[in-house]
mmCIF file of C-alpha atoms and ligand atoms in Angstrom:
data_model
loop_
_atom_site.group_PDB
_atom_site.id
_atom_site.type_symbol
_atom_site.label_atom_id
_atom_site.label_comp_id
_atom_site.label_asym_id
_atom_site.label_seq_id
_atom_site.Cartn_x
_atom_site.Cartn_y
_atom_site.Cartn_z
ATOM 1 C CA MET L 242 165.313 22.829 -130.107
ATOM 2 C CA ALA L 243 163.806 25.477 -128.144
ATOM 3 C CA SER L 244 160.049 25.333 -128.314
ATOM 4 C CA ASP L 245 159.857 29.011 -129.166
ATOM 5 C CA SER L 246 162.257 28.816 -132.153
ATOM 6 C CA VAL L 247 160.593 28.955 -135.946
ATOM 7 C CA ILE L 248 163.569 28.653 -137.564
ATOM 8 C CA GLU L 249 166.804 26.899 -136.428
ATOM 9 C CA ILE L 250 169.991 27.088 -138.732
ATOM 10 C CA SER L 251 173.482 25.166 -137.702
ATOM 11 C CA GLY L 252 176.652 25.650 -139.659
ATOM 12 C CA LEU L 253 174.838 26.112 -142.723
ATOM 13 C CA SER L 254 177.044 26.223 -145.806
ATOM 14 C CA LYS L 255 176.810 26.710 -149.598
ATOM 15 C CA THR L 256 179.500 26.636 -152.273
ATOM 16 C CA TYR L 257 178.284 27.030 -156.362
ATOM 17 C CA GLY L 258 180.382 25.352 -158.164
ATOM 18 C CA SER L 259 183.419 23.676 -157.357
ATOM 19 C CA GLY L 260 187.296 23.370 -157.122
ATOM 20 C CA ASP L 261 188.807 26.898 -157.855
ATOM 21 C CA LYS L 262 185.900 28.217 -159.389
ATOM 22 C CA GLY L 263 183.765 27.612 -156.541
ATOM 23 C CA THR L 264 181.901 30.449 -154.985
ATOM 24 C CA LEU L 265 181.376 30.197 -150.916
ATOM 25 C CA ALA L 266 177.976 32.001 -150.915
ATOM 26 C CA LEU L 267 177.253 30.850 -147.039
ATOM 27 C CA ASN L 268 180.064 29.972 -144.837
ATOM 28 C CA ARG L 269 178.536 28.101 -141.695
ATOM 29 C CA LEU L 270 175.417 30.233 -140.803
ATOM 30 C CA ASP L 271 173.941 29.774 -137.181
ATOM 31 C CA LEU L 272 170.812 31.571 -136.655
ATOM 32 C CA ARG L 273 167.599 31.231 -134.795
ATOM 33 C CA VAL L 274 164.285 33.068 -135.104
ATOM 34 C CA ASN L 275 161.712 33.014 -132.902
ATOM 35 C CA ARG L 276 158.115 32.439 -133.056
ATOM 36 C CA GLY L 277 156.091 35.894 -133.110
ATOM 37 C CA GLU L 278 159.278 37.975 -134.282
ATOM 38 C CA ILE L 279 159.886 39.702 -137.401
ATOM 39 C CA PHE L 280 163.299 39.099 -138.345
ATOM 40 C CA GLY L 281 165.261 41.159 -140.697
ATOM 41 C CA TYR L 282 168.019 39.655 -142.921
ATOM 42 C CA LEU L 283 170.378 42.527 -143.963
ATOM 43 C CA GLY L 284 173.142 42.525 -146.307
ATOM 44 C CA PRO L 285 174.623 44.320 -149.485
ATOM 45 C CA ASN L 286 174.482 42.532 -152.893
ATOM 46 C CA GLY L 287 176.075 39.078 -153.086
ATOM 47 C CA ALA L 288 176.216 38.871 -149.090
ATOM 48 C CA GLY L 289 174.121 35.240 -149.584
ATOM 49 C CA LYS L 290 170.811 36.556 -148.208
ATOM 50 C CA THR L 291 168.731 34.748 -151.358
ATOM 51 C CA THR L 292 170.959 31.776 -150.956
ATOM 52 C CA THR L 293 170.058 31.317 -147.491
ATOM 53 C CA ILE L 294 166.266 31.205 -148.230
ATOM 54 C CA ARG L 295 166.436 29.267 -151.263
ATOM 55 C CA LEU L 296 168.277 26.536 -148.858
ATOM 56 C CA LEU L 297 165.676 27.148 -146.070
ATOM 57 C CA LEU L 298 163.004 26.594 -148.631
ATOM 58 C CA ASP L 299 164.943 23.237 -150.037
ATOM 59 C CA LEU L 300 165.421 24.925 -153.667
ATOM 60 C CA ILE L 301 168.766 23.990 -153.602
ATOM 61 C CA ARG L 302 170.820 21.789 -151.341
ATOM 62 C CA PRO L 303 173.389 22.676 -148.684
ATOM 63 C CA SER L 304 177.175 21.907 -148.926
ATOM 64 C CA ALA L 305 177.353 21.607 -145.017
ATOM 65 C CA GLY L 306 175.159 21.951 -142.336
ATOM 66 C CA SER L 307 171.552 22.008 -141.524
ATOM 67 C CA ALA L 308 168.584 23.600 -140.977
ATOM 68 C CA ARG L 309 164.808 22.701 -138.977
ATOM 69 C CA ILE L 310 161.534 24.927 -139.567
ATOM 70 C CA PHE L 311 158.748 24.165 -137.259
ATOM 71 C CA GLY L 312 161.295 21.509 -135.474
ATOM 72 C CA LEU L 313 161.255 19.651 -139.247
ATOM 73 C CA ASP L 314 164.219 19.145 -141.294
ATOM 74 C CA ILE L 315 164.456 21.264 -144.119
ATOM 75 C CA ARG L 316 165.524 18.791 -146.554
ATOM 76 C CA ASN L 317 163.352 15.539 -145.338
ATOM 77 C CA ASP L 318 160.343 17.443 -144.219
ATOM 78 C CA SER L 319 159.868 20.291 -147.140
ATOM 79 C CA VAL L 320 156.595 19.370 -148.231
ATOM 80 C CA GLU L 321 155.111 19.509 -145.010
ATOM 81 C CA ILE L 322 157.343 22.763 -144.470
ATOM 82 C CA HIS L 323 155.665 24.332 -147.504
ATOM 83 C CA ARG L 324 152.400 23.680 -146.326
ATOM 84 C CA ARG L 325 153.012 25.784 -143.299
ATOM 85 C CA ILE L 326 154.734 28.840 -144.892
ATOM 86 C CA GLY L 327 154.090 31.734 -147.254
ATOM 87 C CA PHE L 328 157.276 32.502 -149.647
ATOM 88 C CA LEU L 329 158.152 35.614 -151.600
ATOM 89 C CA PRO L 330 160.735 34.938 -153.854
ATOM 90 C CA GLY L 331 163.306 38.044 -155.094
ATOM 91 C CA GLU L 332 162.215 37.110 -158.377
ATOM 92 C CA LEU L 333 158.784 36.193 -159.200
ATOM 93 C CA THR L 334 157.869 34.025 -162.306
ATOM 94 C CA LEU L 335 154.049 33.805 -162.632
ATOM 95 C CA TRP L 336 152.208 32.838 -165.405
ATOM 96 C CA GLU L 337 151.954 35.914 -167.728
ATOM 97 C CA GLY L 338 148.886 34.861 -169.720
ATOM 98 C CA ARG L 339 146.661 34.229 -166.397
ATOM 99 C CA THR L 340 144.948 36.877 -164.186
ATOM 100 C CA GLY L 341 145.674 37.508 -160.594
ATOM 101 C CA ARG L 342 142.183 36.193 -159.775
ATOM 102 C CA GLN L 343 142.914 32.854 -161.918
ATOM 103 C CA ILE L 344 146.245 32.446 -160.271
ATOM 104 C CA ILE L 345 144.784 33.100 -156.610
ATOM 105 C CA ASP L 346 141.900 30.508 -157.233
ATOM 106 C CA TYR L 347 144.593 28.058 -158.340
ATOM 107 C CA VAL L 348 147.002 28.506 -155.623
ATOM 108 C CA GLY L 349 143.916 28.491 -153.036
ATOM 109 C CA SER L 350 142.597 24.938 -154.521
ATOM 110 C CA VAL L 351 146.189 23.475 -154.120
ATOM 111 C CA ARG L 352 146.129 24.385 -150.757
ATOM 112 C CA GLY L 353 142.791 23.459 -149.795
ATOM 113 C CA ASP L 354 140.027 25.736 -148.119
ATOM 114 C CA ALA L 355 139.775 27.377 -151.476
ATOM 115 C CA LYS L 356 136.773 29.724 -150.659
ATOM 116 C CA GLY L 357 138.649 31.023 -147.158
ATOM 117 C CA ILE L 358 141.661 31.618 -148.742
ATOM 118 C CA ALA L 359 140.174 33.263 -151.575
ATOM 119 C CA LYS L 360 138.022 35.534 -149.519
ATOM 120 C CA HIS L 361 141.329 36.568 -147.418
ATOM 121 C CA ALA L 362 143.121 36.805 -150.579
ATOM 122 C CA ASP L 363 140.534 39.643 -151.948
ATOM 123 C CA GLU L 364 140.976 41.260 -148.240
ATOM 124 C CA LEU L 365 144.679 41.538 -149.056
ATOM 125 C CA ALA L 366 144.604 42.584 -152.830
ATOM 126 C CA GLU L 367 142.047 45.159 -151.554
ATOM 127 C CA ARG L 368 144.231 46.809 -148.834
ATOM 128 C CA LEU L 369 147.406 46.640 -151.495
ATOM 129 C CA ASN L 370 145.141 48.175 -154.017
ATOM 130 C CA LEU L 371 145.899 45.595 -156.396
ATOM 131 C CA ASP L 372 143.446 44.680 -159.444
ATOM 132 C CA THR L 373 143.292 40.905 -159.918
ATOM 133 C CA SER L 374 141.112 41.071 -162.839
ATOM 134 C CA LYS L 375 144.111 42.083 -164.904
ATOM 135 C CA ARG L 376 146.622 39.353 -166.826
ATOM 136 C CA VAL L 377 150.137 39.251 -164.981
ATOM 137 C CA ARG L 378 151.580 40.524 -168.085
ATOM 138 C CA ASP L 379 149.691 43.664 -168.068
ATOM 139 C CA LEU L 380 150.962 44.237 -164.485
ATOM 140 C CA SER L 381 153.733 46.674 -163.683
ATOM 141 C CA SER L 382 156.574 45.315 -161.379
ATOM 142 C CA GLY L 383 155.411 46.525 -158.357
ATOM 143 C CA ASN L 384 151.697 45.493 -159.133
ATOM 144 C CA LYS L 385 153.318 41.685 -159.562
ATOM 145 C CA ARG L 386 155.140 41.996 -156.419
ATOM 146 C CA LYS L 387 151.631 42.906 -155.085
ATOM 147 C CA LEU L 388 150.447 39.848 -156.161
ATOM 148 C CA GLY L 389 153.393 37.761 -154.926
ATOM 149 C CA LEU L 390 152.556 39.001 -151.463
ATOM 150 C CA VAL L 391 148.589 38.053 -151.650
ATOM 151 C CA ILE L 392 149.523 34.692 -152.676
ATOM 152 C CA ALA L 393 152.269 34.389 -150.117
ATOM 153 C CA MET L 394 149.740 35.411 -147.319
ATOM 154 C CA MET L 395 146.195 34.566 -148.302
ATOM 155 C CA HIS L 396 146.387 31.195 -146.478
ATOM 156 C CA SER L 397 147.278 32.883 -143.363
ATOM 157 C CA PRO L 398 150.635 30.695 -143.198
ATOM 158 C CA GLU L 399 152.382 30.361 -139.421
ATOM 159 C CA LEU L 400 155.757 31.461 -141.320
ATOM 160 C CA LEU L 401 156.406 34.043 -143.900
ATOM 161 C CA ILE L 402 159.577 33.854 -145.695
ATOM 162 C CA LEU L 403 159.887 37.148 -147.962
ATOM 163 C CA ASP L 404 163.109 37.962 -150.175
ATOM 164 C CA GLU L 405 162.940 41.807 -150.731
ATOM 165 C CA PRO L 406 159.159 42.313 -150.141
ATOM 166 C CA THR L 407 158.853 45.883 -150.993
ATOM 167 C CA GLY L 408 161.199 46.140 -154.314
ATOM 168 C CA GLY L 409 159.197 48.329 -156.466
ATOM 169 C CA LEU L 410 156.439 49.091 -154.307
ATOM 170 C CA ASP L 411 155.529 52.983 -153.561
ATOM 171 C CA PRO L 412 155.808 54.124 -150.355
ATOM 172 C CA LEU L 413 152.071 54.236 -149.680
ATOM 173 C CA VAL L 414 152.064 50.593 -150.333
ATOM 174 C CA GLN L 415 155.057 50.024 -148.207
ATOM 175 C CA GLN L 416 153.323 51.580 -145.512
ATOM 176 C CA THR L 417 150.320 49.237 -146.000
ATOM 177 C CA PHE L 418 152.630 46.430 -145.914
ATOM 178 C CA HIS L 419 154.519 47.546 -143.061
ATOM 179 C CA GLU L 420 150.907 47.611 -140.913
ATOM 180 C CA MET L 421 150.168 44.204 -142.403
ATOM 181 C CA MET L 422 153.730 43.022 -140.794
ATOM 182 C CA ASP L 423 152.661 44.359 -137.294
ATOM 183 C CA GLU L 424 149.365 42.839 -137.438
ATOM 184 C CA TYR L 425 150.948 39.228 -138.377
ATOM 185 C CA ARG L 426 153.407 39.658 -135.484
ATOM 186 C CA ASP L 427 150.367 40.697 -133.318
ATOM 187 C CA LYS L 428 148.734 37.245 -134.106
ATOM 188 C CA GLY L 429 152.058 35.345 -132.936
ATOM 189 C CA LYS L 430 153.134 34.476 -136.549
ATOM 190 C CA THR L 431 156.894 34.836 -137.811
ATOM 191 C CA VAL L 432 158.223 36.846 -140.500
ATOM 192 C CA PHE L 433 161.797 36.259 -142.046
ATOM 193 C CA LEU L 434 162.470 39.154 -144.563
ATOM 194 C CA SER L 435 165.763 39.779 -146.408
ATOM 195 C CA SER L 436 166.625 43.402 -147.537
ATOM 196 C CA HIS L 437 168.718 45.782 -148.032
ATOM 197 C CA VAL L 438 166.491 48.545 -147.367
ATOM 198 C CA LEU L 439 167.735 49.585 -143.980
ATOM 199 C CA SER L 440 164.760 52.347 -143.214
ATOM 200 C CA GLU L 441 162.471 49.543 -143.760
ATOM 201 C CA VAL L 442 164.126 47.078 -141.374
ATOM 202 C CA GLN L 443 164.165 49.895 -138.854
ATOM 203 C CA ALA L 444 160.420 50.419 -139.115
ATOM 204 C CA ILE L 445 159.121 47.137 -138.540
ATOM 205 C CA CYS L 446 161.844 44.286 -137.580
ATOM 206 C CA ASP L 447 162.289 43.140 -133.997
ATOM 207 C CA ARG L 448 165.934 41.943 -134.496
ATOM 208 C CA VAL L 449 168.467 42.150 -137.252
ATOM 209 C CA GLY L 450 171.143 39.893 -138.765
ATOM 210 C CA ILE L 451 174.111 41.104 -141.050
ATOM 211 C CA LEU L 452 175.225 39.139 -143.344
ATOM 212 C CA ARG L 453 178.424 40.047 -145.375
ATOM 213 C CA ASP L 454 180.349 37.759 -147.698
ATOM 214 C CA GLY L 455 178.636 34.512 -146.626
ATOM 215 C CA GLU L 456 179.249 35.388 -142.940
ATOM 216 C CA LEU L 457 176.879 36.540 -140.197
ATOM 217 C CA LYS L 458 178.209 39.089 -138.943
ATOM 218 C CA ALA L 459 175.973 40.280 -136.119
ATOM 219 C CA VAL L 460 172.363 39.790 -134.650
ATOM 220 C CA GLU L 461 170.948 42.380 -132.454
ATOM 221 C CA SER L 462 167.643 44.007 -131.813
ATOM 222 C CA VAL L 463 166.299 47.098 -133.641
ATOM 223 C CA GLU L 464 165.985 48.905 -130.501
ATOM 224 C CA LYS L 465 169.582 48.225 -129.452
ATOM 225 C CA ILE L 466 170.950 49.224 -132.816
ATOM 226 C CA THR L 467 168.986 52.405 -133.185
ATOM 227 C CA ASN L 468 170.064 53.689 -129.386
ATOM 228 C CA VAL L 469 173.385 54.154 -130.498
ATOM 229 C CA GLU L 470 172.425 56.577 -133.383
ATOM 230 C CA PHE L 471 174.491 59.222 -134.329
ATOM 231 C CA HIS L 472 174.041 62.392 -136.581
ATOM 232 C CA TRP L 473 176.410 63.897 -139.336
ATOM 233 C CA VAL L 474 176.556 67.712 -138.506
ATOM 234 C CA ASP L 475 177.552 70.157 -141.107
ATOM 235 C CA VAL L 476 178.141 74.291 -140.002
ATOM 236 C CA THR L 477 178.880 76.862 -142.468
ATOM 237 C CA PHE L 478 179.965 80.405 -140.764
ATOM 238 C CA ARG L 479 179.092 83.411 -142.493
ATOM 239 C CA ASP L 480 182.629 84.763 -142.563
ATOM 240 C CA ALA L 481 185.254 82.139 -141.378
ATOM 241 C CA ILE L 482 185.777 79.191 -139.088
ATOM 242 C CA PRO L 483 186.416 80.949 -135.608
ATOM 243 C CA ALA L 484 190.042 80.403 -134.965
ATOM 244 C CA GLY L 485 190.598 77.373 -132.940
ATOM 245 C CA LEU L 486 187.438 75.845 -133.263
ATOM 246 C CA PRO L 487 188.160 72.436 -135.021
ATOM 247 C CA GLN L 488 190.610 71.849 -132.114
ATOM 248 C CA GLN L 489 187.941 72.992 -129.665
ATOM 249 C CA LEU L 490 185.300 70.190 -131.332
ATOM 250 C CA GLU L 491 188.185 67.518 -131.626
ATOM 251 C CA ALA L 492 188.325 67.822 -127.749
ATOM 252 C CA LEU L 493 184.305 67.070 -127.019
ATOM 253 C CA PRO L 494 184.015 63.766 -126.262
ATOM 254 C CA SER L 495 180.642 63.348 -128.586
ATOM 255 C CA ILE L 496 182.529 64.742 -131.532
ATOM 256 C CA THR L 497 184.869 62.638 -134.141
ATOM 257 C CA ASP L 498 185.885 62.908 -137.799
ATOM 258 C CA VAL L 499 185.914 66.836 -137.768
ATOM 259 C CA SER L 500 186.493 68.096 -141.321
ATOM 260 C CA THR L 501 186.836 71.616 -142.529
ATOM 261 C CA ASN L 502 186.351 73.136 -146.276
ATOM 262 C CA GLY L 503 186.459 76.932 -146.423
ATOM 263 C CA ALA L 504 183.985 78.330 -143.901
ATOM 264 C CA ARG L 505 182.277 74.996 -143.904
ATOM 265 C CA ILE L 506 183.022 72.523 -140.864
ATOM 266 C CA ARG L 507 181.525 69.088 -140.852
ATOM 267 C CA MET L 508 181.703 66.569 -138.120
ATOM 268 C CA ARG L 509 180.098 63.337 -136.730
ATOM 269 C CA MET L 510 178.343 63.792 -133.860
ATOM 270 C CA LEU L 511 176.975 61.128 -130.865
ATOM 271 C CA GLY L 512 174.349 62.232 -128.125
ATOM 272 C CA ASP L 513 173.217 65.794 -127.125
ATOM 273 C CA PHE L 514 173.630 68.770 -129.438
ATOM 274 C CA ASP L 515 174.332 71.309 -126.681
ATOM 275 C CA PRO L 516 177.973 70.917 -126.452
ATOM 276 C CA LEU L 517 178.162 71.759 -130.244
ATOM 277 C CA LEU L 518 176.038 74.502 -130.245
ATOM 278 C CA ARG L 519 177.898 76.250 -127.362
ATOM 279 C CA ALA L 520 181.176 75.449 -129.175
ATOM 280 C CA ILE L 521 179.826 76.776 -132.525
ATOM 281 C CA SER L 522 178.664 80.174 -131.251
ATOM 282 C CA SER L 523 181.538 81.732 -131.090
ATOM 283 C CA GLY L 524 181.082 82.590 -134.790
ATOM 284 C CA TYR L 525 178.152 83.724 -136.926
ATOM 285 C CA VAL L 526 176.531 80.482 -138.042
ATOM 286 C CA GLU L 527 174.833 80.854 -141.498
ATOM 287 C CA THR L 528 173.654 77.374 -142.141
ATOM 288 C CA LEU L 529 173.445 74.054 -139.722
ATOM 289 C CA HIS L 530 172.452 70.785 -141.541
ATOM 290 C CA VAL L 531 171.826 67.682 -139.611
ATOM 291 C CA GLU L 532 171.948 64.102 -141.767
ATOM 292 C CA GLU L 533 170.742 60.821 -140.283
ATOM 293 C CA PRO L 534 173.415 58.207 -140.388
ATOM 294 C CA SER L 535 172.381 55.220 -142.864
ATOM 295 C CA LEU L 536 171.614 52.006 -140.786
ATOM 296 C CA GLU L 537 174.753 50.541 -142.294
ATOM 297 C CA GLU L 538 176.521 53.775 -140.658
ATOM 298 C CA ILE L 539 174.850 53.020 -137.520
ATOM 299 C CA PHE L 540 176.040 49.071 -137.508
ATOM 300 C CA LEU L 541 179.438 49.906 -138.468
ATOM 301 C CA ALA L 542 179.405 52.518 -135.476
ATOM 302 C CA PHE L 543 177.692 49.883 -132.986
ATOM 303 C CA TYR L 544 180.447 47.056 -133.935
ATOM 304 C CA SER L 545 183.259 49.804 -133.659
ATOM 305 C CA GLY L 546 182.728 50.520 -130.293
ATOM 306 C CA ASP L 547 180.587 53.595 -130.200
ATOM 307 C CA LYS L 548 177.848 51.188 -128.164
ATOM 308 C CA GLU L 549 179.311 51.611 -125.323
ATOM 309 C CA SER L 550 178.667 55.438 -125.286
HETATM 310 P P1 ATP E 683 171.412 40.421 -153.587
HETATM 311 O O1 ATP E 683 170.993 41.341 -152.411
HETATM 312 O O2 ATP E 683 172.267 41.049 -154.510
HETATM 313 O O3 ATP E 683 170.154 39.546 -154.414
HETATM 314 P P2 ATP E 683 172.325 38.096 -152.122
HETATM 315 O O4 ATP E 683 172.487 38.602 -150.500
HETATM 316 O O5 ATP E 683 170.389 37.719 -151.892
HETATM 317 O O6 ATP E 683 172.450 39.054 -153.021
HETATM 318 P P3 ATP E 683 173.097 35.593 -153.181
HETATM 319 O O7 ATP E 683 172.342 35.743 -154.318
HETATM 320 O O8 ATP E 683 172.725 34.496 -152.220
HETATM 321 O O9 ATP E 683 173.165 37.091 -152.644
HETATM 322 O O10 ATP E 683 174.304 35.613 -153.791
HETATM 323 C C1 ATP E 683 175.464 35.128 -152.931
HETATM 324 C C2 ATP E 683 176.822 34.693 -153.736
HETATM 325 O O11 ATP E 683 176.468 33.312 -154.303
HETATM 326 C C3 ATP E 683 177.124 35.691 -155.154
HETATM 327 O O12 ATP E 683 178.375 35.818 -154.863
HETATM 328 C C4 ATP E 683 176.458 35.073 -156.121
HETATM 329 O O13 ATP E 683 177.188 35.757 -156.904
HETATM 330 C C5 ATP E 683 176.908 33.501 -155.576
HETATM 331 N N1 ATP E 683 175.680 32.757 -156.723
HETATM 332 C C6 ATP E 683 174.163 32.988 -155.896
HETATM 333 N N2 ATP E 683 173.419 32.220 -156.692
HETATM 334 C C7 ATP E 683 174.482 31.428 -157.543
HETATM 335 C C8 ATP E 683 174.816 30.280 -158.821
HETATM 336 N N3 ATP E 683 173.583 29.817 -158.920
HETATM 337 N N4 ATP E 683 175.656 29.995 -159.156
HETATM 338 C C9 ATP E 683 177.043 30.493 -158.586
HETATM 339 N N5 ATP E 683 176.972 31.494 -158.014
HETATM 340 C C10 ATP E 683 175.666 32.193 -157.238
#
C-alpha cells in the first residue's frame, strides 16, 4: 500500500439478497483516498454510497473484494480501525432519553481520555451552536445531526467518515462545518464524505468520486472539474429574435443547444461571454439571464468531451 493512502479499496462488491432478487449495490469498486485530503463521494439516491461506507466500517460484509484503512484490513482489524476514525452515519440513532452531554461523556469514557475529549466536544458544540443540555428526543433533526458531528469529531480522529454530513443543517452551520473541514485538512487529517449536495462538495472537497448504479464513474480533482464550467444563457428580445441569429449562434464554437420560444432564445455557453454579446447586440435585448450549471451537469459535460475545450 502506498504510504500516503489512508483508504485503499480493491474490487469491493456487495450484493444484497441472492438469486434473481439480489441487488448489486456495489460493483468492483477500486478507490484510494490519500492522507490529508477531503474526498467527496457523490452519487444519486441508491448509487451505493452508504453501502460503501457500511462496508468500510465492517457493519456489513462484502460479497467480493477487500479494503484497507491505515493499512489495516477492514474485516480483521475493525476494532483498531474504529478506534482511529470518527463516523457519522446517514441515519443517526442516539439514546432518545439522554442529553447530549451524557452521550458525549459516555462515548468519551469508552474512548479513553474522557476529560480531554469532553473539552474538545464542548468547543465543537459551541462552534456548531448546539445545546448539549437537551435530551436527544427534544432536539430538532438538524441539532441531532450537530450532536452526531460532535461525537464523530470529539476525539480528533485521523480519518472522518461522514455520510451526508450537512443534511438538515442551516446555511450558517454548514459554513461553520466547511471551516471545520478546512482546519481538519490543515492538520493533515483525512475526510471521506458522501453527499448529493454538489455545491458543498465543490466548496470543501479536494477530489470527488462519482458513483452511479454501484459503479465508480469518475474520480477527479474538484479544481479540474470546475474549470470546464459553462453557463445556460437566456436572452429575451423586446420585439423578436433577429433574423438568422439562432444559426449565427450555433456557428459559434462556444455555443450549443440553442432553442427558441417566441422572442426568447436559450443556449449553453462555454468560456467567454464576448462572442455571444456581440452576436445578440443586433437586436434590442430586454433581459439576459445567466444560470450556473449544477455540478451534475458539469460532470456530464466533463465526461462528454468538453474537457478538451
Ligand atoms: P442515498 O443517497 O439514497 O442514501 P446511496 O448511494 O447511499 O443512496 P445505498 O443505500 O448504498 O445507496 O443503496 C444502494 C442500493 O442497494 C440501492 O439499490 C438500495 O435499494 C440497495 N440496498 C441498500 N441497502 C439494502 C438492504 N439492506 N437490503 C437490500 N437492498 C439494499
